[in-house]
Amino acid sequence: MNGRGTVRPTSITIISPEAANGRNVVAYGLTKALSARMKTAILRPVACHKEMLTDTLIAASSAQDLTAADSRGTCPCKATQDTVQTRADALVARDRVIAQTDPDMLLVVGSDHSKVLDPEIMELNSDIAADLRSPVLLVVCTIGREPGQVLKTVQACRKTVESSGTTLAGVFISGCEEEQKEPLQEVFRDYDRPIWTVSKREFDTAPEAEQVREDAYSAFSSDVDIDQVLKAVEESNPQVTTPVAFQNDLLARAKADKKTIVLPEGGEDRIIKAADYLLARDIVDLIIVGEEDAILARGKELGLTSLDKATFQAMDDESVLEPMTDKLCELRAKKGMTPDQARQQLADASYFGTMLVIMGRADGLVSGSINSTANTVRPALQVIKTKPDASLVSGAFLMCFRDHVAVFADCAINLNPNAEQLADIAIQSAQTAKSFGIEPKVGMLSYSTLGSGKGPDVDLVEEATRLAKEKAPDLPIVGSIQFDAAWSPTVAATKAQGDPVAGQVNVFVFPNLCAGNIGYKAVQRTSGALAIGPVLQGLNRPVNDLSRGALVADIINTVALTAVEAQQD
């Protein structure tokens, strides 16, 4: 499903280490066979604007209103220079194709044969398939290869495909002479994926070569049972969420129900670069705190073109400052706040931005690129306050691994939570997981697994687990549990045999801030996981903190997740 809650079409990705004539026969054959059954659209994540295959496939498809330009993502010369952007472009192209054609089936055809050897292109094609949550149909050419060599080639390609997080649905062996088919089928007799041997045929994309293509399709149809292909694809549906896919879904969800987010640090280059990206794509509405002329001038120096779509709010604007002062005095009356004291507080950009949320001007706030976590959180705690059912505010990170997303908490706020607070952190973190489409399975982390170790720290976690189960009886939860037994089904089978949550955990609750902060940073830096957050849990309105080392991409993600949180409210 996409970020707007609608069902995306089934997709199939064709990948080939050669991606030449035989691959084209398979791509054309599948296009025609699928189009005879259902509305089928073509997606080319990496394809040169000069190639003709895309036009040929679209003409053979049942979504002929699509243009080749709209079907393509990135050109090959740029693809491996910036693989992350290429993968993001593929998702944008996917959404564009779906929006224009509303297909039942999306046939994704990987990059074409090139005379320039690029050892990374197979991995990139596989990564894109994983981003698209698309099973792979592999095409390997038998020309110049003995049957055993074909098998080894398939095995090597499969390893690349599956290491990206997606699944291999089946294999087409192309370029087969009739006498080669039986030996190939014998070699693959015990292979655990379906194999189709495809006869050697010429293929030409020239307009005048229609008969050549039809001959190729006729041979393909004789060699391949399309029902078997569809069954193999259905059985191989990958359950994967890559970081690129998660980010794309996050932006799509934010855009589907636009919210207004305030950015108090308008003088920071990273903030206005992120703002420009979000505004250019119409993902959120933004209030940028600062002097409009100065920010726009700096944006022009940085080559930004969409900042003028923001609302700018000067901090000395009396039409805003006067009612804001009155409201702050009202909210802090028990603390004896005077108008002069309120004005002093509102000279702080984070406090001023927080009050824009209180005044109903914005739905959420993102700060912290130049301010400390305390400066971001303190105003929120004082005036936004916690939700009625929340005993505390905690900080969770969305950890985007190669093939799934997990939640780590508390990694930002509470030093040494007691058992009741730890239980509340677990429940808050499970709610955060749900709000981002993750079905939570909670692990209460310790150095002990289900009583294997003893001590006051273990007692604390076990009591927290008991309280969490009492407060949320339907929540799948295990504790105390060591990280390896929570993470790995193999380890769980030994250390926590029979427990349904152990080895399946995706919400990891650390016993204290020291463990949580070290844990998420160690995992982030050693595994390459993308860490988004912290998400501040338990506040009445979404306020999220940035690391002072945040990159522009981090800020974009945090603004988007803040908008999605605001949608829940």
mmCIF file of N, CA, C and O in Angstrom, residues 141-153 180 183-184 187-188:
data_model
loop_
_atom_site.group_PDB
_atom_site.id
_atom_site.type_symbol
_atom_site.label_atom_id
_atom_site.label_comp_id
_atom_site.label_asym_id
_atom_site.label_seq_id
_atom_site.Cartn_x
_atom_site.Cartn_y
_atom_site.Cartn_z
ATOM 1 N N CYS A 141 21.412 -15.506 -20.102
ATOM 2 C CA CYS A 141 21.609 -16.005 -21.465
ATOM 3 C C CYS A 141 22.504 -17.253 -21.454
ATOM 4 O O CYS A 141 23.521 -17.293 -20.754
ATOM 5 N N THR A 142 22.112 -18.254 -22.242
ATOM 6 C CA THR A 142 22.900 -19.492 -22.314
ATOM 7 C C THR A 142 23.974 -19.449 -23.396
ATOM 8 O O THR A 142 24.858 -20.323 -23.431
ATOM 9 N N ILE A 143 23.910 -18.450 -24.274
ATOM 10 C CA ILE A 143 24.889 -18.385 -25.368
ATOM 11 C C ILE A 143 26.301 -18.266 -24.791
ATOM 12 O O ILE A 143 26.583 -17.354 -24.005
ATOM 13 N N GLY A 144 27.180 -19.179 -25.177
ATOM 14 C CA GLY A 144 28.553 -19.173 -24.691
ATOM 15 C C GLY A 144 28.720 -19.804 -23.331
ATOM 16 O O GLY A 144 29.819 -19.776 -22.765
ATOM 17 N N ARG A 145 27.647 -20.408 -22.771
ATOM 18 C CA ARG A 145 27.732 -21.003 -21.436
ATOM 19 C C ARG A 145 27.250 -22.450 -21.489
ATOM 20 O O ARG A 145 26.236 -22.763 -22.114
ATOM 21 N N GLU A 146 27.967 -23.312 -20.789
ATOM 22 C CA GLU A 146 27.515 -24.674 -20.567
ATOM 23 C C GLU A 146 26.402 -24.638 -19.511
ATOM 24 O O GLU A 146 26.308 -23.685 -18.729
ATOM 25 N N PRO A 147 25.556 -25.681 -19.432
ATOM 26 C CA PRO A 147 24.471 -25.690 -18.443
ATOM 27 C C PRO A 147 24.941 -25.431 -17.015
ATOM 28 O O PRO A 147 24.302 -24.685 -16.260
ATOM 29 N N GLY A 148 26.066 -26.041 -16.618
ATOM 30 C CA GLY A 148 26.577 -25.815 -15.269
ATOM 31 C C GLY A 148 26.985 -24.370 -15.039
ATOM 32 O O GLY A 148 26.832 -23.827 -13.937
ATOM 33 N N GLN A 149 27.511 -23.733 -16.079
ATOM 34 C CA GLN A 149 27.895 -22.320 -15.963
ATOM 35 C C GLN A 149 26.668 -21.424 -15.862
ATOM 36 O O GLN A 149 26.687 -20.401 -15.178
ATOM 37 N N VAL A 150 25.603 -21.814 -16.561
ATOM 38 C CA VAL A 150 24.345 -21.065 -16.434
ATOM 39 C C VAL A 150 23.846 -21.146 -14.993
ATOM 40 O O VAL A 150 23.437 -20.132 -14.398
ATOM 41 N N LEU A 151 23.897 -22.351 -14.412
ATOM 42 C CA LEU A 151 23.450 -22.522 -13.030
ATOM 43 C C LEU A 151 24.262 -21.650 -12.075
ATOM 44 O O LEU A 151 23.702 -20.977 -11.202
ATOM 45 N N LYS A 152 25.576 -21.642 -12.238
ATOM 46 C CA LYS A 152 26.425 -20.827 -11.361
ATOM 47 C C LYS A 152 26.141 -19.338 -11.543
ATOM 48 O O LYS A 152 26.183 -18.565 -10.583
ATOM 49 N N THR A 153 25.862 -18.928 -12.780
ATOM 50 C CA THR A 153 25.518 -17.526 -13.032
ATOM 51 C C THR A 153 24.213 -17.165 -12.330
ATOM 52 O O THR A 153 24.101 -16.096 -11.710
ATOM 53 N N GLN A 180 19.588 -27.561 -26.572
ATOM 54 C CA GLN A 180 20.137 -27.156 -25.277
ATOM 55 C C GLN A 180 19.107 -27.247 -24.155
ATOM 56 O O GLN A 180 19.472 -27.265 -22.975
ATOM 57 N N PRO A 183 19.270 -30.511 -21.596
ATOM 58 C CA PRO A 183 20.384 -30.489 -20.633
ATOM 59 C C PRO A 183 20.237 -29.385 -19.580
ATOM 60 O O PRO A 183 20.583 -29.589 -18.415
ATOM 61 N N LEU A 184 19.732 -28.228 -19.991
ATOM 62 C CA LEU A 184 19.517 -27.142 -19.026
ATOM 63 C C LEU A 184 18.459 -27.531 -18.001
ATOM 64 O O LEU A 184 18.632 -27.315 -16.790
ATOM 65 N N VAL A 187 19.939 -29.897 -15.456
ATOM 66 C CA VAL A 187 20.797 -29.234 -14.464
ATOM 67 C C VAL A 187 19.958 -28.523 -13.401
ATOM 68 O O VAL A 187 20.304 -28.489 -12.218
ATOM 69 N N PHE A 188 18.827 -27.954 -13.827
ATOM 70 C CA PHE A 188 17.976 -27.189 -12.904
ATOM 71 C C PHE A 188 16.821 -28.030 -12.338
ATOM 72 O O PHE A 188 15.897 -27.472 -11.747
#
